[in-house]
PDB file of C-alpha atoms in Angstrom:
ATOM      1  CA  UNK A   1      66.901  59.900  62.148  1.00  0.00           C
ATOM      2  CA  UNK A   2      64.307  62.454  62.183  1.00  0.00           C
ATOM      3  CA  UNK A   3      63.512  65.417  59.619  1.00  0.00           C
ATOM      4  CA  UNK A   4      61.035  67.767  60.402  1.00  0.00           C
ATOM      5  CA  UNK A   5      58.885  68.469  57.547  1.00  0.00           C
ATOM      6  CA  UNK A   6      57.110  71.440  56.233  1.00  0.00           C
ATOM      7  CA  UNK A   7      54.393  71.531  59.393  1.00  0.00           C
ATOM      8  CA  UNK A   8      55.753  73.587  62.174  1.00  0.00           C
ATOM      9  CA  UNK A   9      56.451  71.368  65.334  1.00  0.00           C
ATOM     10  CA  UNK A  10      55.604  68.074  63.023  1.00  0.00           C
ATOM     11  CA  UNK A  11      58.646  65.284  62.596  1.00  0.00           C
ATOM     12  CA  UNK A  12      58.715  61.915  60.929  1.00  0.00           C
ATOM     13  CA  UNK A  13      61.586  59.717  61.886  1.00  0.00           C
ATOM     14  CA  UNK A  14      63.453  58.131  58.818  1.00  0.00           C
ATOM     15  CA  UNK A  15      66.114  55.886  57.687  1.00  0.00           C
ATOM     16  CA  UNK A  16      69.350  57.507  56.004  1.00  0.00           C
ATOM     17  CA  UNK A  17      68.003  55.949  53.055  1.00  0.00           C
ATOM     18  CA  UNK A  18      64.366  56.486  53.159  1.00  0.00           C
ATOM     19  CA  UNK A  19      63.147  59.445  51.385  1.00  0.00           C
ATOM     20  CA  UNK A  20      62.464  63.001  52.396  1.00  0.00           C
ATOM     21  CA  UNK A  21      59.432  64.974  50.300  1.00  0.00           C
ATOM     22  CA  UNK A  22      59.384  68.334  52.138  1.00  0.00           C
ATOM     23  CA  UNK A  23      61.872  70.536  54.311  1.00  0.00           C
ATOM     24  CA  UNK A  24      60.827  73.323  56.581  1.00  0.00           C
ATOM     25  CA  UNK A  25      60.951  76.429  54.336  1.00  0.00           C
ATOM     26  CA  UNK A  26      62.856  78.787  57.081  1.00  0.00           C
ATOM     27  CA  UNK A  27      65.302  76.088  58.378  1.00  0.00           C
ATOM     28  CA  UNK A  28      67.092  75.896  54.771  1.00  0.00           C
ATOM     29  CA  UNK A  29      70.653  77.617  54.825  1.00  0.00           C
ATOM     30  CA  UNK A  30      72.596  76.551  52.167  1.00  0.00           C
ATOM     31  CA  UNK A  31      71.678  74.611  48.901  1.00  0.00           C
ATOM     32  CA  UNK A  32      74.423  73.891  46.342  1.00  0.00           C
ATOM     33  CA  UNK A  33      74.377  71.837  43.197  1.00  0.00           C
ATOM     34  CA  UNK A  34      76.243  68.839  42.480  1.00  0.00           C
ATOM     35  CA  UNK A  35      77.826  66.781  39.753  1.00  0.00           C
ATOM     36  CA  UNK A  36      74.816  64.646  39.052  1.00  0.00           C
ATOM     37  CA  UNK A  37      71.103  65.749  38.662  1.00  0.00           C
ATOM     38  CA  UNK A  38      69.969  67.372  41.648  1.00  0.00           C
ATOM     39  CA  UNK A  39      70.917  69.711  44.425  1.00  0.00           C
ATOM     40  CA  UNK A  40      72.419  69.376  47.690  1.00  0.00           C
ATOM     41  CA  UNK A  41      70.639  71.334  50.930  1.00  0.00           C
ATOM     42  CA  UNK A  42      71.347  71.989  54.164  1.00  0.00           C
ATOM     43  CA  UNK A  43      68.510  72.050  56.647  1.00  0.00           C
ATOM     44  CA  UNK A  44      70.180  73.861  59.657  1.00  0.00           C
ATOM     45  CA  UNK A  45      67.524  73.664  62.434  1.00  0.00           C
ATOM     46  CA  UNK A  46      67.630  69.728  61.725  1.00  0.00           C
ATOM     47  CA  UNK A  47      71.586  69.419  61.446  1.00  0.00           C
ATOM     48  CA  UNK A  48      71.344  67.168  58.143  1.00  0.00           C
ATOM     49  CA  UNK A  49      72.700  67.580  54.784  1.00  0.00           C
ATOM     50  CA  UNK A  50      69.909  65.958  52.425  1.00  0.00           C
ATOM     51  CA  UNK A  51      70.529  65.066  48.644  1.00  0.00           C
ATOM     52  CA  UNK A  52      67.553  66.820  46.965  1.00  0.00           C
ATOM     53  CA  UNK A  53      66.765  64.822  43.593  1.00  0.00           C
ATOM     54  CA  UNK A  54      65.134  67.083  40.830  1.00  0.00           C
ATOM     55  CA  UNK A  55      63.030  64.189  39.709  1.00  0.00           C
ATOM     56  CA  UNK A  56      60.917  62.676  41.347  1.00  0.00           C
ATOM     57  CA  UNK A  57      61.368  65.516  44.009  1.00  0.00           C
ATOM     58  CA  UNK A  58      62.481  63.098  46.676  1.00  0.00           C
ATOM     59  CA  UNK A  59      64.955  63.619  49.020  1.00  0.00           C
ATOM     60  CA  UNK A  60      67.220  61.381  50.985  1.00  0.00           C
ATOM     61  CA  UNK A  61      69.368  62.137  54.114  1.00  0.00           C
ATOM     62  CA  UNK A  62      73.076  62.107  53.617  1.00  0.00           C
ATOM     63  CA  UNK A  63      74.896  63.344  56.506  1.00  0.00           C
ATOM     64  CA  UNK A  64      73.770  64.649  60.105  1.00  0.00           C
ATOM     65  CA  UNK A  65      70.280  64.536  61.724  1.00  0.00           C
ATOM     66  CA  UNK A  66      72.807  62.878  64.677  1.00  0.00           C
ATOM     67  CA  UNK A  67      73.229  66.155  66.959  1.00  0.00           C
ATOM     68  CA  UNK A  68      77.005  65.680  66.147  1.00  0.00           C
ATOM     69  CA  UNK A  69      76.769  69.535  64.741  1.00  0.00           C
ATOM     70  CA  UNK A  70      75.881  72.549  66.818  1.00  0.00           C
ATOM     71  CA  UNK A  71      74.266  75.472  65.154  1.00  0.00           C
ATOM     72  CA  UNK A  72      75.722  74.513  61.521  1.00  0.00           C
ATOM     73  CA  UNK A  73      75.457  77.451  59.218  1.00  0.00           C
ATOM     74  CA  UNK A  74      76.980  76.396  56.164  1.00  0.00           C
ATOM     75  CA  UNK A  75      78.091  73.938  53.879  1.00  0.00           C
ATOM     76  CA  UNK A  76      81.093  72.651  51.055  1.00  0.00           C
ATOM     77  CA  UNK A  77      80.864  69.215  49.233  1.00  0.00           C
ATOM     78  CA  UNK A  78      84.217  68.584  47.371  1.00  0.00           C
ATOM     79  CA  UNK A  79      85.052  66.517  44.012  1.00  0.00           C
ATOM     80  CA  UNK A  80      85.392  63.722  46.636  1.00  0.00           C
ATOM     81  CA  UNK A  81      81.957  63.914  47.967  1.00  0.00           C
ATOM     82  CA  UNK A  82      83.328  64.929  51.560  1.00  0.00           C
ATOM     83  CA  UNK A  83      81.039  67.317  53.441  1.00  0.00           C
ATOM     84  CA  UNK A  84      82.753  70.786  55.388  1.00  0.00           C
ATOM     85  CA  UNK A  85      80.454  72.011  57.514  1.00  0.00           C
ATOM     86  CA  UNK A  86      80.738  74.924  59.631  1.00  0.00           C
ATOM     87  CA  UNK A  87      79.764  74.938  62.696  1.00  0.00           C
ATOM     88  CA  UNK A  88      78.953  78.265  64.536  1.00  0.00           C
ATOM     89  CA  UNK A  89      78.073  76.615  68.083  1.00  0.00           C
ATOM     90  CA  UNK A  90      81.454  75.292  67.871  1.00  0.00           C
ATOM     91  CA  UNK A  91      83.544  77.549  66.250  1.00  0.00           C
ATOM     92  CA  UNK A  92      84.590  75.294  63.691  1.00  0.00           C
ATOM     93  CA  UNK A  93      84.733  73.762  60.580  1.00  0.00           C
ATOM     94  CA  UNK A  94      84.141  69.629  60.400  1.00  0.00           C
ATOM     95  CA  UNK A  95      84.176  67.022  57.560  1.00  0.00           C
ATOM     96  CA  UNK A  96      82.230  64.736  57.259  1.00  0.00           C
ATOM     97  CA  UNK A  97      83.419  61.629  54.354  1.00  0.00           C
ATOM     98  CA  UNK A  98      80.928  58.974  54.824  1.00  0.00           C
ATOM     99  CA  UNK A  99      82.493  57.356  57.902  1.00  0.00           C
ATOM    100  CA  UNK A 100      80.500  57.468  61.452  1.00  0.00           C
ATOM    101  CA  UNK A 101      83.081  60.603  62.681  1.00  0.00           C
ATOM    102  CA  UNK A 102      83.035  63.932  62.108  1.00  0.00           C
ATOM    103  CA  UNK A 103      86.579  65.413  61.909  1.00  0.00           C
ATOM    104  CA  UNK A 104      87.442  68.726  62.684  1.00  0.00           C
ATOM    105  CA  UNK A 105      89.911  70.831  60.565  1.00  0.00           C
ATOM    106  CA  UNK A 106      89.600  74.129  61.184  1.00  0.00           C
ATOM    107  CA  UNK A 107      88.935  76.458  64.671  1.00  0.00           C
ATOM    108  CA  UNK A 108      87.843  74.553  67.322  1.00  0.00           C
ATOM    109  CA  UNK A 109      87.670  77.290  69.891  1.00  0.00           C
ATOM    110  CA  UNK A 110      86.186  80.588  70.124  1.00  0.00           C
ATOM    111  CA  UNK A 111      88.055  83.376  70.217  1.00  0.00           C
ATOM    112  CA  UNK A 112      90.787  85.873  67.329  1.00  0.00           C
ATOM    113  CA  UNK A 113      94.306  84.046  67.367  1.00  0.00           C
ATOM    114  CA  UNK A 114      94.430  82.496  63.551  1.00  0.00           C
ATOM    115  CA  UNK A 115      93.999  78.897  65.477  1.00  0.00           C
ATOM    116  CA  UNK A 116      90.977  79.872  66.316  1.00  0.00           C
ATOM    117  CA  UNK A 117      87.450  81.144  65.162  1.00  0.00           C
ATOM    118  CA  UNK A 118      84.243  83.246  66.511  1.00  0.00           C
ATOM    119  CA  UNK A 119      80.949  82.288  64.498  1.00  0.00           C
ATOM    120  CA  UNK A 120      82.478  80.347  61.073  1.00  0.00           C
ATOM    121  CA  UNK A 121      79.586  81.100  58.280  1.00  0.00           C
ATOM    122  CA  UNK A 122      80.715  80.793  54.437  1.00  0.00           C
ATOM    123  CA  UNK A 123      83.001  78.361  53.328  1.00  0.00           C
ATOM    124  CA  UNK A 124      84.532  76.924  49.703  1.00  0.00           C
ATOM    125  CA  UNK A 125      87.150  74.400  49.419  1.00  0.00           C
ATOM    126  CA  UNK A 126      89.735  74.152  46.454  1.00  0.00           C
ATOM    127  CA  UNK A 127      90.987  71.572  44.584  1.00  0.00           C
ATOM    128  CA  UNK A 128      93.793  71.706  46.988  1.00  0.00           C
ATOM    129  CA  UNK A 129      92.018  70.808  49.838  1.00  0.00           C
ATOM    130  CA  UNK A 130      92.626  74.422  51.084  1.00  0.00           C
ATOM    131  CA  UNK A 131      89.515  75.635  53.417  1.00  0.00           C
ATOM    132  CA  UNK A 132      88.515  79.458  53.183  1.00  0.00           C
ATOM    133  CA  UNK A 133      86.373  80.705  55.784  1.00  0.00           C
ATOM    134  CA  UNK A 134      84.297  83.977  56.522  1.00  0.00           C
ATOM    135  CA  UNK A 135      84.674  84.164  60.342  1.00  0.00           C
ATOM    136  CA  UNK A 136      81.763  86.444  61.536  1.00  0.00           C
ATOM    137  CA  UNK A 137      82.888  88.027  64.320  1.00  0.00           C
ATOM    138  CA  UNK A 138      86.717  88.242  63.687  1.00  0.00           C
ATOM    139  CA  UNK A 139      85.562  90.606  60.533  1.00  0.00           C
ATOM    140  CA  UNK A 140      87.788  87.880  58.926  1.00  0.00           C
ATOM    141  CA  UNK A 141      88.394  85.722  56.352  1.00  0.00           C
ATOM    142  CA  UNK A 142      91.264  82.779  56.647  1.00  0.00           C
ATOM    143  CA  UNK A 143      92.632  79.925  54.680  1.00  0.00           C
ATOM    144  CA  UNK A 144      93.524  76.916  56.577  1.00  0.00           C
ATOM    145  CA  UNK A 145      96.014  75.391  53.903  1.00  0.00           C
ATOM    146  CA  UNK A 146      95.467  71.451  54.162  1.00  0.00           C
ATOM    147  CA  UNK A 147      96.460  69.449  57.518  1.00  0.00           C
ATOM    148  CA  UNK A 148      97.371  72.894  58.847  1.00  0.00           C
ATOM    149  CA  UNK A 149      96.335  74.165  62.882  1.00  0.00           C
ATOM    150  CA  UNK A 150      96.819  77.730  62.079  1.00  0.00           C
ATOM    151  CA  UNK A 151      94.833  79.820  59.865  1.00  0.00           C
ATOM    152  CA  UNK A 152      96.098  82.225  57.479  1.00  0.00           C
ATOM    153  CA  UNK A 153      94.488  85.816  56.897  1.00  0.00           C
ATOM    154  CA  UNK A 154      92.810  86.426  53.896  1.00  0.00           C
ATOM    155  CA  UNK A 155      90.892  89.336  54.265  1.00  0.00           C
ATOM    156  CA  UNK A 156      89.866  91.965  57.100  1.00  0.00           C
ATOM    157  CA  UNK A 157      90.863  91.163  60.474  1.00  0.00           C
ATOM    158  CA  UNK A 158      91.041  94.945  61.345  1.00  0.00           C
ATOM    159  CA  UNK A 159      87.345  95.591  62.512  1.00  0.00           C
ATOM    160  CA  UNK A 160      84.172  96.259  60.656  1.00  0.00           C
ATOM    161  CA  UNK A 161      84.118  97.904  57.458  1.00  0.00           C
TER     162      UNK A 161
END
């Protein structure tokens, strides 16, 4: 697993549970907190989700840094401890839960039918397991109710504005 660190162009290749002291400032896209002490971020360029402890600033690699994501832009982590990612290269949304596989649950394909999505960015996950998602180019957003193919419209889905 490699993480590049704050150097431009400079990578050190770690264990998932070997530590990581510095992230490259622009390649951060998402960082949200968690039940316990300490935050966790998304490094995008790298395609890893790292658990960021407060003290002693370390952090450690908890999902990706395995190419399995293309062009992630942002990120959920549920009571569970599951990881939604979405995935704009894909046009979808995948969960990651600690196993080796990522699963995908939403999209899948790019395009504007409500089974499908065009540049997934924000997402939030209720205690339902229901997945909302701002889909970029659709002007969209959709809730894919859990274990469902099909997307239902939220918001927008008429153009811009």
């Amino acid at each position: 697993v490699c993480v590049r660190l704050t150097a431009p162009g400079h990578q050190r290749c770690l264990d998932d549970d070997m530590p990581v002291t510095s992230l490259s400032k622009t390649s951060v896209n998402v960082v949200l907190t968690r039940p316990q002490p300490g935050l966790y971020v998304m490094d995008s360029l790298n395609s890893c989700i790292i658990m960021w402890d407060l003290k002693p600033y370390l952090g450690t690699v908890m999902a990706g840094c395995d190419g399995a994501w293309n062009r992630p832009r942002s990120m959920f982590v549920d009571e569970a401890g599951s990881f939604y990612v979405s995935e704009s290269g894909k046009h979808c949304v995948s969960r990651y839960d600690g196993s080796a596989e990522h699963t995908v649950v939403a999209g899948n394909t790019r395009g504007s039918a409500l089974s499908q999505l065009d540049t997934p960015a924000g997402i939030f996950v209720s205690v339902e397991g229901d997945i909302y998602i701002a889909d970029i180019q659709n002007d969209r957003v959709t809730c894919w109710r859990l274990g469902n193919i099909v997307g239902e419209l939220v918001a927008g889905g008429h153009g811009r504005g």
